Coordinates of C-alpha atoms in Angstrom, one line a residue:
X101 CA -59.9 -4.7 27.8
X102 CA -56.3 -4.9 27.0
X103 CA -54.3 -2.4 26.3
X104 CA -52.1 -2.6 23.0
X105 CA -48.6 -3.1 24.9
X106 CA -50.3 -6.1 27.0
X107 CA -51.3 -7.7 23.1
X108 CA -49.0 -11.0 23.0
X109 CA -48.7 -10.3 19.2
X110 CA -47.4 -6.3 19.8
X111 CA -45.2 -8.0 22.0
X112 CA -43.8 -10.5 20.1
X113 CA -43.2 -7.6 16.9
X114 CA -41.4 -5.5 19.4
X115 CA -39.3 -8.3 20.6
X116 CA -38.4 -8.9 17.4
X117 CA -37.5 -5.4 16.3
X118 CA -35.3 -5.2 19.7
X119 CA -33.7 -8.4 18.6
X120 CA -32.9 -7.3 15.1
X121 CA -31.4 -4.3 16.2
X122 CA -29.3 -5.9 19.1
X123 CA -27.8 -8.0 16.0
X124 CA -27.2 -5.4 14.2
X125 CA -25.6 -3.1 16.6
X126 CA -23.2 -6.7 17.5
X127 CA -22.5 -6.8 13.2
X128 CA -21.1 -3.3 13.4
X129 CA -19.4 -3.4 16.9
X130 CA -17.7 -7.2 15.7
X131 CA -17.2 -6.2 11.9
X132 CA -13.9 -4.2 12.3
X133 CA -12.9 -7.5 14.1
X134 CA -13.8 -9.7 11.5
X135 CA -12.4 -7.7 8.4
X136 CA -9.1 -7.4 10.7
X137 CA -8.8 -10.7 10.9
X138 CA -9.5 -11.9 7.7
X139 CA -7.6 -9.2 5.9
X140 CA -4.5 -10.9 8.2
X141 CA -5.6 -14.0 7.2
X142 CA -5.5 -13.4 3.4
X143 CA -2.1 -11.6 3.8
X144 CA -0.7 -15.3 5.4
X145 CA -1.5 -17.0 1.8
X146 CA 1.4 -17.8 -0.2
X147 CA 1.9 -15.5 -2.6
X148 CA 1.7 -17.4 -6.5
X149 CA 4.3 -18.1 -8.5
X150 CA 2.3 -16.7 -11.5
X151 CA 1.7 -13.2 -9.4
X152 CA 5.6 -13.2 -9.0
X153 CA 6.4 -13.5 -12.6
X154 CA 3.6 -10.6 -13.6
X155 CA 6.0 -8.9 -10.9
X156 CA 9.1 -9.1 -12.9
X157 CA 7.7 -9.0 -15.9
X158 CA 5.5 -5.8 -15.8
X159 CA 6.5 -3.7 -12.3
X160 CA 10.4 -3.2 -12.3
X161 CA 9.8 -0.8 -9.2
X162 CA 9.2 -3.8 -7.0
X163 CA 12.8 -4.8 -7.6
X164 CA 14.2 -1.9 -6.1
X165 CA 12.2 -2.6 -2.6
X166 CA 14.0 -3.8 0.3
X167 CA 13.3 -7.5 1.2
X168 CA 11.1 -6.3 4.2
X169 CA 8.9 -4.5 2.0
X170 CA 8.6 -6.2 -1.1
X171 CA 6.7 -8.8 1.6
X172 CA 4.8 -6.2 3.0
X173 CA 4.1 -5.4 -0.5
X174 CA 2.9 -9.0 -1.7
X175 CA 0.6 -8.8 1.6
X176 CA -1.3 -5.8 0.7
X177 CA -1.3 -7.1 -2.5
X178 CA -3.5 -10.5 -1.1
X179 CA -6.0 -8.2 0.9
X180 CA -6.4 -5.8 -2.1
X181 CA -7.5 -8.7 -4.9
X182 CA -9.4 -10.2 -2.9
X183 CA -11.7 -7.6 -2.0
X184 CA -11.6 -5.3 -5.3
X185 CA -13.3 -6.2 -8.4
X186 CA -12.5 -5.4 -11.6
X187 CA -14.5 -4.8 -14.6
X188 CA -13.4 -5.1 -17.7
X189 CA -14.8 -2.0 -20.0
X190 CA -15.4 -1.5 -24.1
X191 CA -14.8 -5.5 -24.3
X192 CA -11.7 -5.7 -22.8
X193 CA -11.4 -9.4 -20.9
X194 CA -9.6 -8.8 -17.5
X195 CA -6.7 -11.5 -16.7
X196 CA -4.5 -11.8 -13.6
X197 CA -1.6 -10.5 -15.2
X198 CA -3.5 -6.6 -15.6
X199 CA -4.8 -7.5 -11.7
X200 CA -1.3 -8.0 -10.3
X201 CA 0.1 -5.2 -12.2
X202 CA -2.7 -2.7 -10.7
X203 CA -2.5 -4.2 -7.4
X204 CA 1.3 -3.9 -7.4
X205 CA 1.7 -0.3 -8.1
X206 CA -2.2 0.5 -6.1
X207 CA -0.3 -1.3 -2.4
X208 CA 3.0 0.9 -3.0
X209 CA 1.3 3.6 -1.5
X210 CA -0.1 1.9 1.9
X211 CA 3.6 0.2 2.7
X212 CA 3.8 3.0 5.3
X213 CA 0.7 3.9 6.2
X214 CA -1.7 2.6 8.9
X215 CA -4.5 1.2 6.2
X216 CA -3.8 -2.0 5.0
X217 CA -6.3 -1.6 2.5
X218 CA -8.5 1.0 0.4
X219 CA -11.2 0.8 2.4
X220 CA -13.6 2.8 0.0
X221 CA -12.4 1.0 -2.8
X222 CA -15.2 -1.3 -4.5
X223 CA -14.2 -1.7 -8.1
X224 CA -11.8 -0.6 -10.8
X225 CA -12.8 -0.2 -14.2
X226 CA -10.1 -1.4 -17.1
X227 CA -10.2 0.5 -20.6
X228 CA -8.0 -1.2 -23.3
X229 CA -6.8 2.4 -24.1
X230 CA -7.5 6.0 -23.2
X231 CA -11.5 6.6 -22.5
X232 CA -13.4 9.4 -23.2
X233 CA -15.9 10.9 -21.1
X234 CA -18.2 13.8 -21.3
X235 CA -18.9 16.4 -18.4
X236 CA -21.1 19.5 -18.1
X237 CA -19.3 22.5 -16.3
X238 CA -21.5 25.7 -15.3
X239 CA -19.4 29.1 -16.8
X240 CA -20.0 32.8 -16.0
X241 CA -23.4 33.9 -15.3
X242 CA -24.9 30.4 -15.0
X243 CA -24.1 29.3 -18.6
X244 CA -23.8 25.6 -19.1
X245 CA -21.3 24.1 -22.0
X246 CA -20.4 20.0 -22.3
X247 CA -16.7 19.1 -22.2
X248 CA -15.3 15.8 -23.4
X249 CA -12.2 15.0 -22.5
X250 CA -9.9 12.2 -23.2
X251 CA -8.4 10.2 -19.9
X252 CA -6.0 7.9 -19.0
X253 CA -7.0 7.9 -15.1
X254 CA -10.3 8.5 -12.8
X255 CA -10.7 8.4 -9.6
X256 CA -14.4 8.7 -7.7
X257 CA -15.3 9.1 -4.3
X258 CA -17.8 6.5 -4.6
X259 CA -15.0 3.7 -4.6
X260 CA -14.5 3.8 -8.2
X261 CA -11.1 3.9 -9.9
X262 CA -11.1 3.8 -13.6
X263 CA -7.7 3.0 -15.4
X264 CA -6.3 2.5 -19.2
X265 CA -4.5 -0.9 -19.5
X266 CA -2.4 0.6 -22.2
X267 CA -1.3 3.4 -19.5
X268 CA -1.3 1.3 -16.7
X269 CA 1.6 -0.6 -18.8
X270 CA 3.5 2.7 -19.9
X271 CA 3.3 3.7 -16.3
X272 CA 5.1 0.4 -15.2
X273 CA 7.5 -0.1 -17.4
X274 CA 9.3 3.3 -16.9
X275 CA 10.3 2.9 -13.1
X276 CA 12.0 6.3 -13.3
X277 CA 10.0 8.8 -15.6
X278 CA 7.6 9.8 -13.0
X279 CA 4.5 9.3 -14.3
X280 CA 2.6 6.4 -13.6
X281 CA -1.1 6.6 -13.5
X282 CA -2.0 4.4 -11.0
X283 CA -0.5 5.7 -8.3
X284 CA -1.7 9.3 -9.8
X285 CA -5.7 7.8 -9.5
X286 CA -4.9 5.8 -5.9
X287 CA -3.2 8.9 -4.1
X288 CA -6.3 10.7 -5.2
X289 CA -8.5 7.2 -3.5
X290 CA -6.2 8.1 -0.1
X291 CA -7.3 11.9 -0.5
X292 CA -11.0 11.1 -0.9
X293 CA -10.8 9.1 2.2
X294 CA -11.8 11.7 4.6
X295 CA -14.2 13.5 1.7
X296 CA -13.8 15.3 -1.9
X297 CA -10.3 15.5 -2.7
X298 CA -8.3 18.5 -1.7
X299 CA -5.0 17.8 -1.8
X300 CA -4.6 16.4 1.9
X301 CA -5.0 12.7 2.7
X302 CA -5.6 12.0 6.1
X303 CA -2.5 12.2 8.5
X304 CA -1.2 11.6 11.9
X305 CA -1.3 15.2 14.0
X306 CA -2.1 18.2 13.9
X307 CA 1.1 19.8 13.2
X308 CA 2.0 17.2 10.6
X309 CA -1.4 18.4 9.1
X310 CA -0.3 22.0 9.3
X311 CA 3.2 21.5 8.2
X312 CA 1.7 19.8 5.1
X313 CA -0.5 22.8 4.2
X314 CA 2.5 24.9 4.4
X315 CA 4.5 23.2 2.3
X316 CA 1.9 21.7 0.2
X317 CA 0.9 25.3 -0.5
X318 CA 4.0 26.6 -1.2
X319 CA 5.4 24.1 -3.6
X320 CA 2.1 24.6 -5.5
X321 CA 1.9 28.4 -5.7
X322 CA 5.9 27.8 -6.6
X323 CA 4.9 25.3 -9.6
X324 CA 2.5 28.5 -11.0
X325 CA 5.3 30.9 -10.5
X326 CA 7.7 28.6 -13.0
X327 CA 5.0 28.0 -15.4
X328 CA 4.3 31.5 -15.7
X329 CA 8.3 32.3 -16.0
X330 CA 8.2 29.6 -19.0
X331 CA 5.7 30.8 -20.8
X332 CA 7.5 34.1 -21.3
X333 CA 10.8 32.5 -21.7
X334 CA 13.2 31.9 -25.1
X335 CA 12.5 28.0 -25.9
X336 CA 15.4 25.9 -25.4
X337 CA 16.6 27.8 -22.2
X338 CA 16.3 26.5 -18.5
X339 CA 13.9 29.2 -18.4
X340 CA 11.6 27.8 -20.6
X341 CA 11.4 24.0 -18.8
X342 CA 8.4 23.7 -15.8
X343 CA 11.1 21.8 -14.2
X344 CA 10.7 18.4 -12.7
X345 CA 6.6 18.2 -12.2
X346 CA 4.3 18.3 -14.2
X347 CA 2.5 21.3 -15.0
X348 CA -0.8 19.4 -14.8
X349 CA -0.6 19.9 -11.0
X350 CA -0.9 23.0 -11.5
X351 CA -4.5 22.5 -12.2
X352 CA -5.3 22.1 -8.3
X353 CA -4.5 21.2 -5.1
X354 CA -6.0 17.3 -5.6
X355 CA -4.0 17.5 -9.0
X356 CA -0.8 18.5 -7.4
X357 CA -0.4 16.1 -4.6
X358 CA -1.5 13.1 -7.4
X359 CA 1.1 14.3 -9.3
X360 CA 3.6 14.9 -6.5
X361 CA 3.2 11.5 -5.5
X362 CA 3.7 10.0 -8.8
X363 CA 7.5 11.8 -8.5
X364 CA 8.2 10.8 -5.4
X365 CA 7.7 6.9 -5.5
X366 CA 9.5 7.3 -9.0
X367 CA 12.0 10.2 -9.1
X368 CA 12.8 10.4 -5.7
X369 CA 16.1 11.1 -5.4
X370 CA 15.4 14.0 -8.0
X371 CA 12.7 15.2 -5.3
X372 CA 14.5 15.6 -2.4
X373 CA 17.4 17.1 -4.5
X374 CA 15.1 19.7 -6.0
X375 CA 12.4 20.2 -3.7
X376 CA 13.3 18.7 -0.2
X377 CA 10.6 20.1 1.9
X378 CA 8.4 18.8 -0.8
X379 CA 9.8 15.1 -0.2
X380 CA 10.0 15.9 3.9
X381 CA 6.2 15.6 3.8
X382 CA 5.3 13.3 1.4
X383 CA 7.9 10.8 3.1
X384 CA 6.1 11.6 6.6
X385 CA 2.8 11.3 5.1
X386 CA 3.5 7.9 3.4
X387 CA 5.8 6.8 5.9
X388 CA 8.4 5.9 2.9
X389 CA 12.0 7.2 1.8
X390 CA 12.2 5.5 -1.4
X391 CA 15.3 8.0 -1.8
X392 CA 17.2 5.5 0.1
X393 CA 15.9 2.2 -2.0

């Protein structure tokens, strides 16, 4: 009588279950290998002519870069079209021109930090205009009411971004107004890295992680302070202005850096006149000091 381990066909099952999972621990063990090197290998392309004249035609920002970073930049830029799709929504036909224009503004953000690449990231979703969606929020006592809301920007921790192309161009044209909705929607994609947004990507130590939350805190509690201030002030006095950010990041902590962020890669020199702890860590935590550009 044999006994079910000693049946050649049992055997031949379990070898191939053991063989199956050996190749699949090897994928996972090699994979960080592979993407490294073919992210590299994507960033050694040469950059298209066409992608440089979307550059000068639609993101002035990149102009102001250094040399060494407007590479850097163009590099990120390879990794992130080739691994992103996009989806154009309510008919709208995606080209290269709105891809390079995303891309260009999206990359800004990793020139200093270790990711070379949204690794969450699967697809952005391109309105021709602002998009309406409709969310249920639970009230007092349990009671349920239906919001709709009209957006120019989303961000989900899926690996979603969803974008206005008619926003996405405001945002890029104006290289000093800080606001710019891309890079409002991809700072909150570098906050959801690590789990729902907070208000606190992921950074290097433990003390740059506490010095953020000091100052991160303090700015915000700051930017309710003024609001409140204004509210009660005579219009047309300095009273009466929030200042230089914008009151939506009041709304929360996730809201605040987004909108933090959008300042400092656009009104930087106005950020670290006004608010220099503020640009402290958000220049540590992008490992940028686009004051100096």
């Amino acid at each position: 009588m044999h006994t079910t381990g000693s049946d050649p066909a049992s055997l031949l099952a379990m070898s191939a279950v053991l063989l199956a999972t050996a190749l699949f621990v090897a994928g996972l063990l090699l994979q960080p290998r592979w993407q490294a090197w073919r992210r590299a290998r994507l960033a050694r392309q040469p950059f298209p002519q066409a992608w440089r004249r979307v550059l000068r035609k639609r993101v002035p920002l990149v102009a102001k870069l250094p040399a060494d970073l407007q590479l850097k930049l163009k590099q990120r830029m390879q990794v992130f079209l080739a691994e992103t799709a996009f989806i154009g929504c309510a008919g709208l036909k995606v080209n290269d021109e709105m891809r390079v224009t995303i891309a260009a503004q999206a990359c800004l953000l990793l020139l200093g930090r270790p990711e070379v690449a949204f690794d969450r990231l699967r697809q952005v979703l391109l309105y021709p205009g602002a998009f309406i969606v409709d969310r249920v929020h639970s009230g007092a006592a349990g009671v349920q009411r239906e919001e709709r809301r009209v957006l120019s920007g989303e961000s989900w921790q899926q690996g979603q971004v969803i974008l206005s192309w008619q926003d996405v161009l405001a945002g890029a044209a104006d290289a000093g107004d800080g606001h710019n909705v891309v890079i409002h929607e991809f700072a909150h994609q570098l906050d959801q890295a690590n789990g729902p947004a907070n208000g606190a990507p992921l950074l290097g130590t433990r003390a740059q992680t506490r010095r953020w939350s000091q100052v991160m805190q303090a700015e915000f509690d700051a930017l309710h302070a003024r609001l409140a201030r204004a509210r009660w002030a005579e219009p047309g006095t300095p009273e009466a202005s929030p200042g230089l950010l914008n009151p939506y990041g009041a709304t929360d902590p996730a809201e605040f850096f987004a909108v933090t962020s959008e300042v400092f890669f656009e009104q930087p020199q106005a950020l670290l006149d006004q608010h220099p702890a503020l640009y402290q860590v958000l220049s540590e935590a992008y490992g940028q000091h686009p004051a100096s550009w």
